[in-house]
CSV table of C-alpha atoms in Angstrom, one decimal:
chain,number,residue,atom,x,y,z
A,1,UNK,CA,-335.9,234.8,33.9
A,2,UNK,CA,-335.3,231.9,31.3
A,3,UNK,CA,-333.0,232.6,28.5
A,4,UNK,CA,-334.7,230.7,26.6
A,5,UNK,CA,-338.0,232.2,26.4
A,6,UNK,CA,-336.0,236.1,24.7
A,7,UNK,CA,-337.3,235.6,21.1
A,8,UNK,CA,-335.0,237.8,18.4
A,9,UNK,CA,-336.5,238.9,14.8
A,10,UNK,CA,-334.7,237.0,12.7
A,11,UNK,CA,-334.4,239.0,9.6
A,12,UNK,CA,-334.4,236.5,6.2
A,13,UNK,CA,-334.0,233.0,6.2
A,14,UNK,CA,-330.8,231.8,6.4
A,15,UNK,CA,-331.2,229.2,3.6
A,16,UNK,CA,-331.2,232.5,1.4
A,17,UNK,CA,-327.8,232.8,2.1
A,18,UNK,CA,-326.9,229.0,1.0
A,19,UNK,CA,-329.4,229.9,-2.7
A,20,UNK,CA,-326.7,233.2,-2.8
A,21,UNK,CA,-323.3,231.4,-2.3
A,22,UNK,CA,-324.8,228.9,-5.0
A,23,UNK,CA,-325.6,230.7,-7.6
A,24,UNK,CA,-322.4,233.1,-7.4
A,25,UNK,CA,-320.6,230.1,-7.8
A,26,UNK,CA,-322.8,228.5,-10.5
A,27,UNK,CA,-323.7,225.2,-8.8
A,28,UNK,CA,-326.6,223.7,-9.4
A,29,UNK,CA,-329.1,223.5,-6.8
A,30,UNK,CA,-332.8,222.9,-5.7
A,31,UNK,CA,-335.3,225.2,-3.5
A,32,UNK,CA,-336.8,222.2,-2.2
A,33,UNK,CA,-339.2,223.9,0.2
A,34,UNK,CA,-338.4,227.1,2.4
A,35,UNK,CA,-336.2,226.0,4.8
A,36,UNK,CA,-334.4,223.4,2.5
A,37,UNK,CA,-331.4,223.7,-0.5
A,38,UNK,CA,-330.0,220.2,-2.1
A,39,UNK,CA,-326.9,220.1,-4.6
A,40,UNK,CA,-325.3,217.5,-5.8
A,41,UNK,CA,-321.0,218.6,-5.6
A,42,UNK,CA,-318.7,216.4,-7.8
A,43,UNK,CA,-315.9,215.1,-5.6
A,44,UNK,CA,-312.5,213.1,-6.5
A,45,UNK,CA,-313.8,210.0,-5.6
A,46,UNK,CA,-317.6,210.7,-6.1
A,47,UNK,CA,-320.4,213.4,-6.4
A,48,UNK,CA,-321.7,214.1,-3.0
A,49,UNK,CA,-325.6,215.0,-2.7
A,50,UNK,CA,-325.1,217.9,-0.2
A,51,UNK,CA,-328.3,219.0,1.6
A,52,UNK,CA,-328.7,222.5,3.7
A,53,UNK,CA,-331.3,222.6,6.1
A,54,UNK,CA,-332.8,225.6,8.6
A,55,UNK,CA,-333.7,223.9,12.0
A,56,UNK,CA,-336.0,226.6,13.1
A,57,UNK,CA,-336.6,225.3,16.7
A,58,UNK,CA,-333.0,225.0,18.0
A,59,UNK,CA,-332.0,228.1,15.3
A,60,UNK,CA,-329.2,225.9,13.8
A,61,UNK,CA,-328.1,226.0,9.7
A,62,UNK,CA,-328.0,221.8,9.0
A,63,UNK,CA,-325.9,220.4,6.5
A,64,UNK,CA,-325.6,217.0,5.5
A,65,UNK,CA,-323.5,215.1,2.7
A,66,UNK,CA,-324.6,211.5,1.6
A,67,UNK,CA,-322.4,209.1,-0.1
A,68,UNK,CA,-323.2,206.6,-2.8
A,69,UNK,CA,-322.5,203.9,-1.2
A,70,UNK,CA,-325.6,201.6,0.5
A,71,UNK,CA,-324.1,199.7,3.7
A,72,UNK,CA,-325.6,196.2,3.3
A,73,UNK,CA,-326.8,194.7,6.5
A,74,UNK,CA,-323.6,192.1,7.2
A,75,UNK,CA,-321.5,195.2,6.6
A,76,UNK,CA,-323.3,197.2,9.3
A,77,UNK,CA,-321.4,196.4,12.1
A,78,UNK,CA,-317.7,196.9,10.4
A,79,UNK,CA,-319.2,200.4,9.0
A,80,UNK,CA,-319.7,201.2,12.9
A,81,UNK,CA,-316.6,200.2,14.1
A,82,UNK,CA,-315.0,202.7,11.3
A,83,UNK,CA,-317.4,205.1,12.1
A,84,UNK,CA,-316.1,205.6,15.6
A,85,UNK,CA,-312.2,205.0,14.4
A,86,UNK,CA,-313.4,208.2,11.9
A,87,UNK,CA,-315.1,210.4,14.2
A,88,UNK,CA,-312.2,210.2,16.4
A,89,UNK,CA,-310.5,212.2,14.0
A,90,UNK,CA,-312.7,214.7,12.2
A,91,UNK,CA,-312.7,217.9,14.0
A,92,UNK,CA,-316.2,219.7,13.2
A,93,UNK,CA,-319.1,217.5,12.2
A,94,UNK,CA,-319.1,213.8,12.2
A,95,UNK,CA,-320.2,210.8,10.2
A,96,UNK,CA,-323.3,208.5,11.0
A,97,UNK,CA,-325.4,205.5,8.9
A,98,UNK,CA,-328.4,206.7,8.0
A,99,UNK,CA,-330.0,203.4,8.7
A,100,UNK,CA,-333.7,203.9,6.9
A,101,UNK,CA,-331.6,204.7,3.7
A,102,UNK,CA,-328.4,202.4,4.8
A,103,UNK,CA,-326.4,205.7,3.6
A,104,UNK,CA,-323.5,207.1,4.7
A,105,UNK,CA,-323.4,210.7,5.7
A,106,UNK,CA,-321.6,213.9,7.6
A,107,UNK,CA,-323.4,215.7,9.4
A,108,UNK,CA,-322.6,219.5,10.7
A,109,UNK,CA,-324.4,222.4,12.2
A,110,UNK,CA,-323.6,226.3,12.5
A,111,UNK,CA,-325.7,227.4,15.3
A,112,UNK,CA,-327.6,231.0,14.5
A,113,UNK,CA,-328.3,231.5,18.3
A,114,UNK,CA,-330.1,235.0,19.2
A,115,UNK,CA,-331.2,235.5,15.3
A,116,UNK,CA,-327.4,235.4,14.1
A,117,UNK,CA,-327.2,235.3,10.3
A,118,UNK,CA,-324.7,233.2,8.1
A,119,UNK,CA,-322.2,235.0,6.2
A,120,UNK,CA,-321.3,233.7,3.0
A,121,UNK,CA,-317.6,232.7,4.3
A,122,UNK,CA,-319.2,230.6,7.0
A,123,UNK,CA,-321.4,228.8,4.2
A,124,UNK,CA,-318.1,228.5,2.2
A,125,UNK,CA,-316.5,227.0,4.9
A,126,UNK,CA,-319.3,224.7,6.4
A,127,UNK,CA,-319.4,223.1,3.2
A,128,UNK,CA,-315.9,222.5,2.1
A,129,UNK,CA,-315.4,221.2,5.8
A,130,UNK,CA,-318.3,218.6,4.4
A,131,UNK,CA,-316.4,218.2,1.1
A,132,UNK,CA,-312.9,217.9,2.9
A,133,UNK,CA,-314.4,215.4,5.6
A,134,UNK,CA,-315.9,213.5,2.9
A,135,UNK,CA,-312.8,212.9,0.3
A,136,UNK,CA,-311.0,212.1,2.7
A,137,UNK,CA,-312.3,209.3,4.1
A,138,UNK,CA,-314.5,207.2,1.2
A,139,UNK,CA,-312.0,205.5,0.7
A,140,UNK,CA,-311.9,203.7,4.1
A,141,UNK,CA,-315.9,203.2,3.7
A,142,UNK,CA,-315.3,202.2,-0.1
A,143,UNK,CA,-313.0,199.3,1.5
A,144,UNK,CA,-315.2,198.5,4.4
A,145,UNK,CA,-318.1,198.1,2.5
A,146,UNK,CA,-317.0,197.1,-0.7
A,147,UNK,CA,-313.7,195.1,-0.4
A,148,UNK,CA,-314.5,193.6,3.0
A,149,UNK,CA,-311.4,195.2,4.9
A,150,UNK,CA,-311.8,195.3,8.5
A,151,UNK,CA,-312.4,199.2,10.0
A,152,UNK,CA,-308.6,199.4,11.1
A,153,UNK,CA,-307.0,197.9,8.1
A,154,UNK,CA,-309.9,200.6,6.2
A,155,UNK,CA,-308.6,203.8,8.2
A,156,UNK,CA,-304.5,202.7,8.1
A,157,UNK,CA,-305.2,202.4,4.6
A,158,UNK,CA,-306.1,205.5,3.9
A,159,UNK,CA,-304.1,207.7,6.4
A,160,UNK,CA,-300.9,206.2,5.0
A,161,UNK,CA,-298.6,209.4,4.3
A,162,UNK,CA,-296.0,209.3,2.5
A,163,UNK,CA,-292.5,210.8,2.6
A,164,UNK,CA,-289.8,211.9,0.3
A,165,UNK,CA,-289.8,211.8,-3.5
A,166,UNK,CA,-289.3,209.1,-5.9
């Protein structure tokens, strides 16, 4: 017997759920199609254009947050070698250049296995682990792309903690 082949009802679409959080928290979004929700969230640092997307096939809840920053093609292979310092240290989700936009974005997935439906904390959650991942590092892609800082100087920069008070 392949596992594979048990289909489950799934009940709604889990893309409702994103529409509910989103409206009980009065963001504005956009229904872009059925199995698609974009927002644009207002960060510290920027507004992040936050997409949600149901992956039907592999029964997974997709969200991606771009960055306005466009990587320009002698910047490509410094934004890689951040990339990698970066992912090295995000625990859920991870960062990648979209290269047909030369974007920067995070990418995460909550897997709905066995017609499993999102609850709104898990929304809450997937996206402020988005929001989180995103703040706190567009800073080190700001300097990378931007400033021309190598990767390691970029990440240094913006891991620097600081102790005591002044």
């Amino acid at each position: 017997m392949n596992l594979s082949n048990i289909e489950f009802e799934r009940h709604s679409n889990p893309v409702d759920m994103i529409e509910f959080v989103a409206a009980s928290n009065d963001w504005t979004f956009e229904r872009s199609g059925e199995h698609e929700i974009a927002m644009t969230v207002e960060g510290h640092w920027t507004d992040y254009h936050v997409s949600f997307s149901w992956m039907e096939d592999c029964e997974a809840l997709h969200i991606a947050s771009a960055f306005d920053i466009k990587v320009p093609d002698f910047r490509v292979t410094e934004v890689m070698k951040l990339l990698s310092h970066v992912n090295g240290q995000v625990l859920m989700g991870h960062f990648d250049l979209w290269q047909q936009e030369h974007v920067i974005i995070f990418r995460q997935s909550l897997l709905l296995a066995g017609g499993a439906e999102p609850t709104n904390r898990q929304v809450e959650v997937l996206l402020s682990n988005a929001l989180d991942s995103c703040e706190a590092y567009f800073q080190a892609f700001q300097f990378v792309v931007w400033s021309g800082m190598e990767a390691k100087s970029a990440i240094a920069a913006v891991m620097f903690e600081t102790r005591g008070e002044a």
